[in-house]
Amino acid sequence: MAAAVSSKVLYDHEGIFIHTNTEGNEDQDSLTSGCLRVIDKDGEIFVEYKPLEDDLASMLCAGKDSSSVVEWSQPDRALQPLDRQHSSETEWDMLNAVYFRKKPMINGDASNHLPTRNRRAFSFSLNDLLSIKVKKEGWSYLIPCLKDDSTLPELHFHQGGSEAFLDCLRRFVILTESAFDKSCLQVSHPNKALSQSFENLLDDTTFGLVQKFRKDPYTTTLGGFSKVTNYLFDAFKGAEVEQQERPAEEVADILSEVIPGLEINQQEEPGFEVITRIDLGLRPEVERGEPVWVEDWAKHMDSEGRMKTIQHLKQKIFKGGLCHAVRKEAWKFLLGYFPWDSTHKERESLQRTKTDEYFRMKLQWKSVSEEQEKRNSRLRDNRSLIEKDVNRTDRTNTFYEGPDNPGLIMLHDILMTYCMYDFDLGYVQGMSDLLSPILYVMESEVDAFWCFVSFMDQMHQNFEEQMQGMKTQLIQLSTLLRLLDLAFWNYLEAQDSGYLFCFRWLLILFKRELSFQDVQRLWEVMWTGLPCQNFHLLMCCAILDSEKQTIMERSYGFNEILKHINELSMKLNIEEILGKAEAICLQLKCCKDLPASVAEILGFNTDAESSQMEASDPGGQGSPEPVTGADGVETDSSSSSNQHLLEAAQDVYKLAYIS
C-alpha cells in the first residue's frame, strides 16, 4: 500500500484575481477570484491557484485547456473518489497531481472542454519556476513564467499579500532582480544537498564528533566551533563533487556568479550594485573616555527624575561606559524598561505594575502539577533545557557559584517565566548567557526579567528557528569587510570560510569572547545606539583587522582560522576594539563614494542616524552618495560557496534544540 502523502500549507491567501478581459473592462464577469497557496508536499514545494467557484471534480477530470497552448496532465494513478476526502488539505493534495506545461498547437485546432473559470486553475512545482514579473497598477500583480517558456495568468493582489507570497518563496529559492529588467525577479535554486538538515547528517557513523554533538550540543556548538570544521568541510567537498556532475548549463550559471550567494529579503539585499575601487581616506584616530560616574549621572536628572540632555549622556556612555554603581539604574533606561522622560513617581508606578504582571506569569508555570507537565511536552522540554543550562552558566562568578545559589534560582525562574511571556519562542539554549549579566547587575528578579525582555526584543531573530537574523548579519559582515579590505576578503573567500568563525560572536554578542566585566562595558556601549546601527558588525571588522596579518602570513586555512579565532576568547582588549570600530565608522562616514548597500547597513541614510553622528563627530561630511561607477563589475557581497557555509552555520545552530 502506498505511503500517505504528507503536505503542509505554507501560504494561503484568498481574494487573488485573474483578469479575463484584456481590454480593461473590469466588470464582474471579467474577474476571476481565487485562492493562492504554497504547499510543501513531501519536501517538494508547489504553487497552486484555484478559483473559488471551481468544482473540484471537474477540475481533476479536465483534459486540456482551450487556449491550445497549454494542457493539464496527471501522473498515471487512479484518482480517489471525492467522498474519501476528509479536509481541505486533502483537496489541495489531489490538486498537486495537476501540472502546467506547454502543448504544441495541432493544425490550429483548439478544443474547449472546460468552463471559463475552471480553465483558470493551475498548479506548478517551484522547481519549474524560471522568473516572476512584479508590476503595479494601483495594486501589485505577479506574472509567473515557467522554464518551458509557459507564462501563467497574471495574479492580481487587489487585497494585498504579494510581498508575503514572495517572502514565502524566498524560503526555498533565491529571487534576484534581473540586470536587464528591474520588474523581473529571476529564480535560482540553492544546493539542496548542502542545506539538508544537520539532524539527518547525524546518522553518519564515521564521525565520532557527531555523537559528541548529540550528547552535548550546547557546549560543542558555543564552546568549540573548531572541532566541527573537518566534518563540515567533508560535507562541502561532497557537495563539490556533486556539483561537477551537474549539466554544463547549470554549472555555467553557478560560475557566472550573477546570483547573490544568499538573499534574505528584498529590502535587505536589494540586488546587484556596481562597486568600484573606492578610496576610503585615512582612518581617524579616536580616544576613549572615562566612565560615567554617579555624580555625572545625577547631573543629567532634573528634580522630578526626568533625564535631560539625553543625547549628550548617551555620547558619554558610548565613549566610556558606566561605573558599576550607575548600571543598575542606567541599564533600565538604555534597555527601554524606563522611559527617558519618566519621573520618579511614574517609574515607581510602572515597577508596581510590572511586578504584578511578572508574578502572574510566574504563577502560571509554578502552578502546573506533575501530572499536567507529563502531558505538556513543550513545558517539559523547556524546563529540562533551562535546568541544564543554568547549572553551567557563569559558575565561576561569585554571584552564581556554589550549590543552591540564590542567583541560580532567580536565573532559572526568570527563564521559565519568559517561556510564559513568549510562547512561540520559549527557551533556546544560549539565552541564559544573555540573561546572566543583566541579573548580576539588577540583583532583582523582576527588574532583570523586564530588562531581559527588552534585550531579547533586539536579539530575537538570532534565536528563531529560521535564523534570518543570523544569515543577514553574516552577509552584511561580508559586505563591510569586502569594502574595508578587499585583499583580506579575497583571502577568506578562497578559504570558503563563510565567516562561520564569527557565528558565536554574533549569536550571543561576544558573551563568550570577553570577561564578565568587559561584556557589561560592551553591552552598555552598544545599547546607546551610537555611533551607527549594526555597530557590532564593525566590532567584528575591528577584531578581524587586528588578526588579518597573522592569518594571512601563516597561510591559515579554514580550520586554522576557526581555531585561531576561538583562542582569542578572554584575550581581547575591549577598549582597543571599541576604539578601532569607532574609527572605522567615522572613516566610512566621511567616504564620499560609499556604496549604498554599506550606507544602508550602517544606517547612514537615515535622518536619525545623521543627528546621532553629528553628536559624535561634529566635523562629519554628511550622508554619503551611492556609487554610480561605470567601469565596475557586477558582484554581490557573498559567493555561492558562502551560501553553503551559511546553511551549515544554521544547521549547527539548530543543534541547540537537541536535548
XYZ file of C-alpha atoms in Angstrom:
659
model
C 0.000 0.000 0.000
C 1.395 3.383 -0.987
C 2.595 5.635 1.790
C 0.372 8.565 2.673
C 1.373 11.875 1.116
C 2.490 14.415 3.702
C 1.663 18.041 2.933
C 1.775 21.347 4.732
C 0.222 24.658 3.678
C 2.887 27.384 3.922
C 0.936 30.286 2.408
C -2.801 30.683 1.904
C -4.427 33.853 0.605
C -7.874 34.403 -0.865
C -9.010 37.306 -2.990
C -6.389 36.800 -5.711
C -7.885 37.826 -9.053
C -7.273 36.837 -12.647
C -8.457 39.423 -15.184
C -10.117 37.539 -18.002
C -10.884 40.682 -20.044
C -7.706 42.182 -21.522
C -9.498 45.322 -22.726
C -9.596 46.785 -19.225
C -13.369 46.348 -18.760
C -13.393 45.102 -15.178
C -16.993 44.091 -14.836
C -17.760 41.173 -12.585
C -17.654 38.662 -15.417
C -14.139 39.760 -16.382
C -12.659 38.969 -12.933
C -11.964 35.520 -11.525
C -11.434 35.449 -7.771
C -9.493 32.600 -6.281
C -7.212 31.253 -3.590
C -3.421 31.058 -3.904
C -1.469 28.567 -1.848
C 2.117 27.433 -1.402
C 2.234 23.816 -0.262
C 5.093 21.609 0.924
C 4.335 18.143 -0.356
C 6.873 15.589 0.833
C 9.677 18.157 0.568
C 8.687 19.478 -2.874
C 7.131 22.943 -2.970
C 4.064 23.605 -5.136
C 2.299 26.849 -6.004
C -1.400 26.388 -6.673
C -4.216 28.674 -7.726
C -7.853 27.647 -7.593
C -10.884 29.798 -8.456
C -13.284 29.874 -5.546
C -16.222 28.823 -7.721
C -14.470 25.768 -9.170
C -15.919 22.334 -8.805
C -13.011 20.129 -7.797
C -14.245 17.076 -9.620
C -14.472 18.855 -12.961
C -11.021 20.308 -12.446
C -9.425 16.952 -11.772
C -11.157 15.290 -14.685
C -10.341 18.083 -17.116
C -8.357 17.042 -20.138
C -6.913 20.232 -21.574
C -7.167 23.968 -21.768
C -8.991 25.639 -24.606
C -6.159 28.077 -25.235
C -4.422 25.389 -27.375
C -1.056 26.316 -25.905
C -1.307 24.573 -22.547
C -2.673 21.290 -21.268
C -3.344 19.627 -17.962
C -1.548 16.335 -17.392
C -1.740 13.929 -14.482
C 0.509 11.095 -13.244
C -0.682 7.609 -14.092
C -2.520 6.894 -10.902
C -6.149 6.323 -10.132
C -7.973 9.286 -8.697
C -9.535 8.778 -5.321
C -13.284 9.322 -5.109
C -14.234 12.710 -3.775
C -16.123 11.223 -0.868
C -12.827 9.954 0.557
C -11.537 13.458 1.134
C -11.518 14.461 4.758
C -10.148 18.008 4.728
C -9.358 20.984 2.582
C -5.693 19.972 2.750
C -6.560 16.638 1.150
C -8.285 18.575 -1.610
C -5.128 20.532 -2.278
C -3.077 17.318 -2.114
C -5.098 15.966 -5.005
C -4.590 19.185 -6.880
C -0.834 18.649 -6.594
C -1.178 15.932 -9.233
C -2.045 18.513 -11.908
C 0.870 20.067 -13.786
C 1.025 23.033 -16.157
C 3.100 22.545 -19.276
C 3.291 23.819 -22.812
C 1.431 21.997 -25.564
C 2.107 22.460 -29.280
C -0.773 23.650 -31.443
C -2.053 20.928 -33.731
C -3.489 22.228 -37.036
C -4.645 25.318 -35.230
C -7.355 23.282 -33.577
C -8.273 24.099 -30.012
C -10.793 22.003 -28.193
C -12.737 23.554 -25.419
C -13.584 21.089 -22.684
C -13.613 23.368 -19.649
C -15.878 26.109 -18.426
C -14.179 29.538 -18.473
C -13.497 29.708 -14.738
C -12.147 26.143 -14.475
C -9.506 26.929 -17.100
C -8.023 29.476 -14.685
C -6.880 26.929 -12.090
C -3.257 25.901 -12.239
C -0.501 24.246 -10.229
C 3.251 24.030 -10.714
C 6.315 22.877 -8.843
C 8.657 25.575 -7.609
C 11.457 23.667 -9.341
C 9.834 24.577 -12.676
C 9.656 28.316 -11.970
C 12.024 30.455 -14.086
C 11.092 34.036 -13.172
C 8.387 36.283 -11.730
C 7.474 39.684 -13.097
C 6.323 42.148 -10.445
C 4.168 45.053 -11.591
C 1.842 47.602 -10.041
C -1.412 49.075 -11.227
C -2.790 50.621 -8.070
C -2.218 47.119 -6.649
C 0.552 44.595 -7.184
C 0.241 41.786 -9.684
C 2.655 38.967 -10.417
C 3.288 37.067 -13.657
C 4.996 33.678 -13.095
C 6.977 32.238 -16.024
C 7.996 28.577 -16.145
C 11.227 27.098 -17.501
C 9.477 25.769 -20.626
C 8.541 29.401 -21.519
C 4.955 28.941 -20.367
C 3.564 32.147 -18.900
C 0.822 31.658 -16.352
C -2.105 34.064 -15.875
C -1.439 37.372 -14.130
C -2.203 37.159 -10.404
C -3.698 40.427 -9.157
C -3.399 41.030 -5.414
C -6.233 43.529 -5.020
C -6.274 42.969 -1.257
C -2.503 42.805 -0.718
C -0.431 39.757 0.117
C 2.066 39.828 -2.761
C 5.063 40.578 -0.514
C 4.097 37.781 1.870
C 3.846 35.408 -1.107
C 7.318 36.388 -2.367
C 8.761 36.132 1.138
C 7.368 32.607 1.364
C 9.060 31.668 -1.934
C 12.346 33.142 -0.702
C 12.479 30.444 1.944
C 13.092 27.881 -0.810
C 14.518 29.739 -3.828
C 16.737 32.764 -4.436
C 14.940 35.705 -6.073
C 17.244 38.258 -7.692
C 16.438 41.366 -9.661
C 17.268 40.988 -13.352
C 20.091 43.217 -14.596
C 18.005 43.981 -17.709
C 14.522 44.362 -16.241
C 14.084 45.618 -12.666
C 10.500 44.362 -12.613
C 11.647 40.795 -13.234
C 12.819 38.529 -10.399
C 14.959 35.644 -11.609
C 14.620 32.347 -9.739
C 17.545 30.134 -8.805
C 17.572 27.076 -6.602
C 20.100 26.538 -3.776
C 22.004 23.302 -3.444
C 19.646 21.004 -1.571
C 22.392 18.566 -0.629
C 24.163 21.228 1.396
C 21.077 22.692 3.021
C 19.699 19.400 4.285
C 19.066 19.121 7.992
C 22.114 18.589 10.168
C 19.884 16.278 12.147
C 19.837 13.882 9.186
C 23.602 14.067 8.833
C 23.928 12.782 12.387
C 23.192 9.299 11.043
C 26.716 9.192 9.588
C 28.568 6.892 11.975
C 32.017 7.585 10.533
C 32.412 10.722 12.653
C 32.798 10.244 16.415
C 32.476 14.008 16.839
C 28.861 13.826 15.755
C 27.993 11.706 18.755
C 29.534 14.411 20.950
C 27.171 16.904 19.299
C 24.223 14.684 20.078
C 25.196 14.310 23.747
C 26.141 17.910 24.479
C 25.213 20.241 21.603
C 25.331 23.409 23.678
C 28.947 23.116 24.837
C 30.134 21.802 21.487
C 28.326 24.473 19.488
C 29.143 27.523 21.598
C 32.391 26.395 23.153
C 34.409 24.756 20.369
C 33.494 25.504 16.779
C 36.988 24.478 15.699
C 36.093 20.852 16.472
C 33.423 20.688 13.762
C 35.458 22.007 10.851
C 36.603 18.672 9.409
C 33.058 17.371 9.430
C 31.675 20.482 7.771
C 34.414 20.563 5.169
C 33.862 16.932 4.235
C 30.218 17.832 3.711
C 31.223 20.706 1.444
C 33.666 18.559 -0.532
C 30.933 16.047 -1.120
C 28.757 18.810 -2.481
C 31.551 19.994 -4.789
C 31.795 16.529 -6.326
C 28.053 16.561 -6.845
C 28.261 19.974 -8.476
C 30.851 18.702 -11.002
C 28.327 16.142 -12.182
C 25.696 18.752 -12.981
C 24.693 19.641 -16.540
C 27.027 22.089 -18.239
C 24.349 24.789 -18.454
C 23.680 24.704 -14.700
C 27.377 24.771 -13.828
C 27.827 27.748 -16.140
C 25.035 29.578 -14.338
C 26.696 28.985 -10.973
C 30.149 30.016 -12.149
C 28.811 33.203 -13.702
C 28.016 34.438 -10.152
C 25.270 36.749 -11.285
C 23.119 35.464 -8.451
C 23.796 36.573 -4.865
C 25.045 33.913 -2.514
C 22.020 34.220 -0.256
C 19.258 36.791 -0.343
C 17.369 37.310 2.954
C 14.694 39.610 1.673
C 14.170 42.216 -0.971
C 14.622 45.129 1.402
C 17.850 43.938 2.993
C 19.519 42.677 -0.175
C 18.074 44.801 -2.989
C 20.021 43.161 -5.802
C 23.256 43.996 -7.542
C 25.295 47.107 -7.104
C 28.107 48.291 -9.329
C 31.094 48.585 -7.000
C 34.454 50.011 -7.998
C 37.672 50.505 -6.080
C 36.871 53.188 -3.528
C 39.251 55.486 -1.718
C 38.106 55.343 1.893
C 40.545 58.012 3.007
C 42.557 57.968 6.211
C 41.200 56.234 9.262
C 40.952 58.835 12.037
C 42.439 58.451 15.498
C 39.851 58.245 18.270
C 40.166 58.305 22.022
C 38.077 56.532 24.593
C 36.773 58.426 27.617
C 36.143 57.965 31.313
C 33.106 56.067 32.609
C 30.004 57.976 33.650
C 30.261 58.306 37.425
C 27.418 58.685 39.932
C 27.856 62.474 40.018
C 27.756 62.703 36.224
C 24.566 60.640 36.092
C 22.875 62.811 38.717
C 23.680 65.973 36.737
C 21.552 64.658 33.848
C 18.422 64.226 36.014
C 16.032 67.023 36.968
C 14.308 67.423 40.332
C 11.359 65.177 39.319
C 13.580 62.427 37.961
C 13.388 63.111 34.219
C 16.585 62.587 32.292
C 17.815 65.628 30.341
C 20.400 66.202 27.589
C 19.889 62.543 26.738
C 21.914 62.591 23.534
C 24.920 64.066 25.345
C 24.561 61.450 28.082
C 24.435 58.627 25.541
C 27.542 60.029 23.890
C 29.406 59.927 27.224
C 28.238 56.349 27.847
C 29.388 55.347 24.363
C 32.805 56.886 24.905
C 33.490 55.449 28.352
C 30.693 53.217 29.572
C 29.307 53.368 33.095
C 30.756 52.863 36.525
C 29.220 49.796 38.157
C 27.325 51.852 40.768
C 25.288 53.526 37.991
C 24.498 50.435 35.941
C 21.542 49.187 37.956
C 19.578 52.359 37.180
C 21.076 53.314 33.821
C 20.538 49.925 32.155
C 16.803 50.223 32.732
C 16.805 53.376 30.603
C 19.215 52.048 27.977
C 17.120 48.900 27.500
C 13.819 50.779 27.360
C 12.348 49.418 30.579
C 12.161 53.003 31.906
C 11.220 55.857 29.532
C 13.845 58.616 29.497
C 11.241 61.284 30.201
C 9.556 59.450 33.104
C 9.504 60.894 36.627
C 10.359 59.125 39.883
C 6.653 58.610 40.639
C 5.903 57.291 37.158
C 8.736 54.786 37.426
C 7.548 53.600 40.819
C 4.068 53.058 39.415
C 5.498 51.240 36.394
C 7.522 48.936 38.618
C 4.454 48.023 40.679
C 2.514 47.190 37.526
C 5.375 45.167 36.046
C 5.892 43.326 39.322
C 2.250 42.172 39.351
C 2.470 41.141 35.699
C 5.679 39.193 36.262
C 4.374 37.184 39.191
C 1.116 36.385 37.363
C 3.172 34.821 34.579
C 5.441 33.062 37.056
C 2.428 31.574 38.810
C 1.313 30.022 35.514
C 4.221 27.596 35.336
C 4.606 27.279 39.120
C 1.038 26.033 39.455
C 1.408 23.272 36.846
C 1.235 19.904 38.569
C 3.495 16.967 37.764
C 0.579 15.182 36.125
C -0.120 18.184 33.920
C 3.524 18.539 32.962
C 3.632 14.920 31.829
C 1.129 15.900 29.158
C 2.867 19.173 28.212
C 5.953 18.232 26.234
C 6.861 21.827 25.362
C 6.942 22.949 29.005
C 8.786 19.788 29.965
C 11.437 20.303 27.285
C 11.893 23.961 28.169
C 12.347 23.130 31.839
C 14.888 20.427 31.027
C 16.980 22.732 28.837
C 16.830 25.586 31.322
C 17.894 23.420 34.263
C 20.781 22.045 32.234
C 21.987 25.492 31.105
C 21.531 27.258 34.424
C 23.812 24.724 36.108
C 26.696 25.694 33.773
C 26.185 29.423 33.261
C 28.949 31.634 34.713
C 29.521 29.294 37.651
C 32.954 30.851 38.287
C 31.271 34.177 39.064
C 30.645 34.637 42.783
C 27.048 35.603 42.058
C 26.351 32.127 40.623
C 28.934 29.827 42.251
C 28.216 27.058 44.704
C 25.227 24.704 45.094
C 21.736 26.059 45.794
C 22.898 29.558 44.909
C 20.057 32.159 45.062
C 21.378 33.657 41.814
C 20.902 30.324 40.034
C 17.355 30.031 41.344
C 16.479 33.506 40.055
C 18.160 32.718 36.701
C 16.040 29.575 36.390
C 12.781 31.268 37.387
C 13.245 34.214 35.013
C 13.912 31.916 32.051
C 10.906 29.751 32.901
C 8.729 32.845 33.178
C 9.989 34.098 29.821
C 8.560 30.908 28.306
C 5.176 32.106 29.570
C 5.852 35.577 28.143
C 6.883 34.376 24.673
C 5.161 31.068 23.986
C 6.269 30.960 20.347
C 9.992 31.185 21.092
C 10.047 29.596 24.521
C 13.590 28.844 25.609
C 16.536 28.308 23.268
C 19.975 27.358 24.504
C 22.176 30.426 24.712
C 19.544 32.746 26.161
C 20.915 32.106 29.663
C 24.159 33.744 28.530
C 22.259 36.930 27.680
C 20.359 36.986 30.963
C 23.273 36.305 33.307
C 24.989 39.756 33.223
C 21.626 41.537 33.447
C 20.603 39.626 36.562
C 24.056 40.193 38.046
C 23.652 43.967 37.639
C 19.981 44.240 38.636
C 20.051 41.888 41.634
C 16.262 41.880 41.301
C 14.212 39.131 39.701
C 11.501 41.457 38.377
C 13.776 44.203 37.042
C 16.106 41.638 35.472
C 13.163 39.948 33.744
C 11.846 43.110 32.090
C 15.318 44.262 31.064
C 15.888 40.794 29.598
C 12.608 41.074 27.690
C 13.815 44.320 26.123
C 17.193 42.778 25.270
C 15.511 39.754 23.694
C 13.431 42.081 21.533
C 16.749 43.112 19.971
C 18.231 39.604 19.818
C 15.064 37.661 18.991
C 15.975 36.857 15.377
C 19.209 35.189 16.480
C 17.176 32.508 18.242
C 14.346 31.964 15.766
C 14.372 28.629 14.003
C 14.573 30.184 10.518
C 17.557 32.286 11.667
C 17.011 35.070 9.166
C 18.729 37.489 11.518
C 21.928 35.428 11.700
C 22.062 34.946 7.941
C 21.556 38.639 7.313
C 24.298 39.648 9.739
C 26.851 37.272 8.199
C 26.116 38.615 4.728
C 26.323 42.204 5.939
C 29.653 41.448 7.621
C 30.994 40.121 4.327
C 29.824 43.291 2.560
C 31.593 45.536 5.080
C 34.842 43.575 5.082
C 34.934 43.492 1.284
C 34.875 47.270 1.216
C 37.359 47.739 4.072
C 39.993 45.229 2.973
C 39.497 43.580 -0.410
C 42.716 41.548 -0.182
C 41.738 40.023 3.149
C 38.190 39.483 1.918
C 39.527 37.607 -1.133
C 41.734 35.507 1.139
C 38.791 34.479 3.317
C 36.702 33.784 0.216
C 39.432 31.490 -1.064
C 39.179 29.529 2.191
C 35.405 29.174 1.775
C 35.127 30.486 5.308
C 31.653 31.968 5.056
C 32.531 33.892 8.258
C 31.457 30.861 10.236
C 34.140 31.775 12.770
C 32.121 34.929 13.597
C 28.973 32.953 14.248
C 29.413 32.756 18.015
C 30.324 36.458 18.216
C 27.004 37.437 16.690
C 24.864 34.734 18.259
C 25.329 35.882 21.864
C 27.004 39.259 21.244
C 30.590 38.426 22.267
C 29.459 36.965 25.606
C 31.908 34.050 25.325
C 34.777 36.157 23.952
C 35.134 38.720 26.761
C 35.482 38.728 30.517
C 32.330 39.230 32.546
C 33.204 42.884 33.270
C 34.105 43.613 29.639
C 30.806 42.146 28.459
C 28.963 44.628 30.661
C 31.021 47.503 29.249
C 30.451 46.386 25.652
C 26.703 45.893 26.006
C 26.028 49.256 27.650
C 28.066 50.978 24.940
C 26.119 49.201 22.202
C 22.743 49.910 23.832
C 23.309 53.641 23.233
C 22.713 53.043 19.523
C 25.853 55.065 18.726
C 27.670 55.813 16.534
C 25.650 53.909 13.906
C 23.327 50.974 13.588
C 24.853 47.483 13.430
C 27.912 48.747 15.305
C 28.559 45.174 16.450
C 29.432 44.289 12.844
C 32.146 46.950 12.893
C 33.356 45.342 16.117
C 33.807 42.111 14.151
C 35.664 44.020 11.426
C 37.913 45.599 14.032
C 38.868 42.230 15.542
C 39.488 40.685 12.121
C 41.553 43.714 11.107
C 43.803 43.107 14.113
C 44.201 39.421 13.270
C 44.476 39.525 9.471
C 48.269 39.772 9.422
C 48.662 36.611 11.483
C 46.045 34.757 9.437
C 47.494 35.697 6.050
C 51.207 35.484 6.892
C 50.790 31.998 8.325
C 48.546 30.959 5.407
C 45.834 29.678 7.685
C 43.163 27.526 6.117
C 39.591 27.396 7.308
C 40.342 25.000 10.181
C 43.260 27.094 11.400
C 41.308 30.342 11.130
C 38.483 28.924 13.197
C 40.877 27.576 15.808
C 42.787 30.873 15.951
C 39.624 32.929 16.393
C 38.338 30.644 19.146
C 41.622 31.003 21.011
C 41.109 34.783 21.169
C 38.449 34.215 23.831
C 39.261 36.162 27.022
C 42.314 37.736 25.349
C 40.606 40.653 23.592
C 41.107 44.247 24.750
C 37.640 45.743 24.755
C 38.754 49.380 24.747
C 41.083 48.879 21.781
C 38.364 47.095 19.820
C 35.770 49.769 20.576
C 38.206 52.496 19.542
C 39.078 50.802 16.257
C 35.416 50.065 15.463
C 34.524 53.717 16.073
C 37.412 54.830 13.835
C 36.159 52.541 11.051
C 32.678 54.026 11.427
C 33.983 57.608 11.113
C 36.153 56.615 8.165
C 33.180 55.193 6.294
C 31.003 58.123 7.312
C 33.438 60.543 5.658
C 33.725 58.499 2.448
C 32.047 60.441 -0.345
C 31.547 57.403 -2.585
C 30.284 54.953 -0.008
C 28.238 52.154 -1.659
C 24.540 52.446 -0.965
C 24.450 48.904 0.431
C 27.033 49.787 3.081
C 25.295 53.068 3.923
C 22.074 51.127 4.444
C 23.730 48.538 6.705
C 25.161 51.259 8.945
C 22.072 53.459 8.776
C 23.901 56.459 7.327
C 20.983 57.226 5.035
C 18.502 57.988 7.820
C 17.807 61.313 9.449
C 18.046 59.814 12.911
C 21.468 58.431 12.190
C 22.645 61.757 10.800
C 21.727 63.526 14.028
C 23.484 60.848 16.082
C 26.643 61.107 14.037
C 26.671 64.885 14.295
C 26.799 64.492 18.058
C 29.726 62.059 17.890
C 31.552 63.772 15.021
C 30.614 67.438 14.534
C 33.017 67.683 11.619
C 31.362 64.904 9.649
C 30.719 65.135 5.951
C 27.021 64.298 5.909
C 25.291 61.391 4.225
C 27.293 59.535 1.596
C 26.203 59.276 -2.022
C 25.550 55.924 -3.660
C 28.090 54.507 -6.102
C 27.418 55.056 -9.791
C 30.741 53.873 -11.234
C 30.589 52.728 -14.840
C 33.697 50.541 -15.065
C 32.960 48.180 -12.207
C 31.977 44.554 -12.256
C 28.586 43.378 -11.113
C 29.158 41.494 -7.889
C 27.445 40.713 -4.655
C 28.657 40.518 -1.082
C 28.653 36.736 -0.947
C 29.513 33.913 -3.300
C 27.744 30.620 -3.817
C 30.297 28.925 -1.552
C 29.388 31.348 1.230
C 25.794 30.272 0.914
C 26.809 26.700 1.661
C 28.654 27.754 4.796
C 25.781 29.938 5.954
C 23.443 26.997 5.606
C 25.910 24.889 7.582
C 26.110 27.543 10.295
C 22.326 27.482 10.508
C 22.331 23.709 10.820
C 24.975 23.789 13.543
C 22.911 26.340 15.434
C 19.885 24.065 15.262
C 21.807 21.571 17.347
C 20.946 23.769 20.320
C 17.411 22.379 20.056
C 18.545 18.786 20.613
C 18.231 17.638 24.188
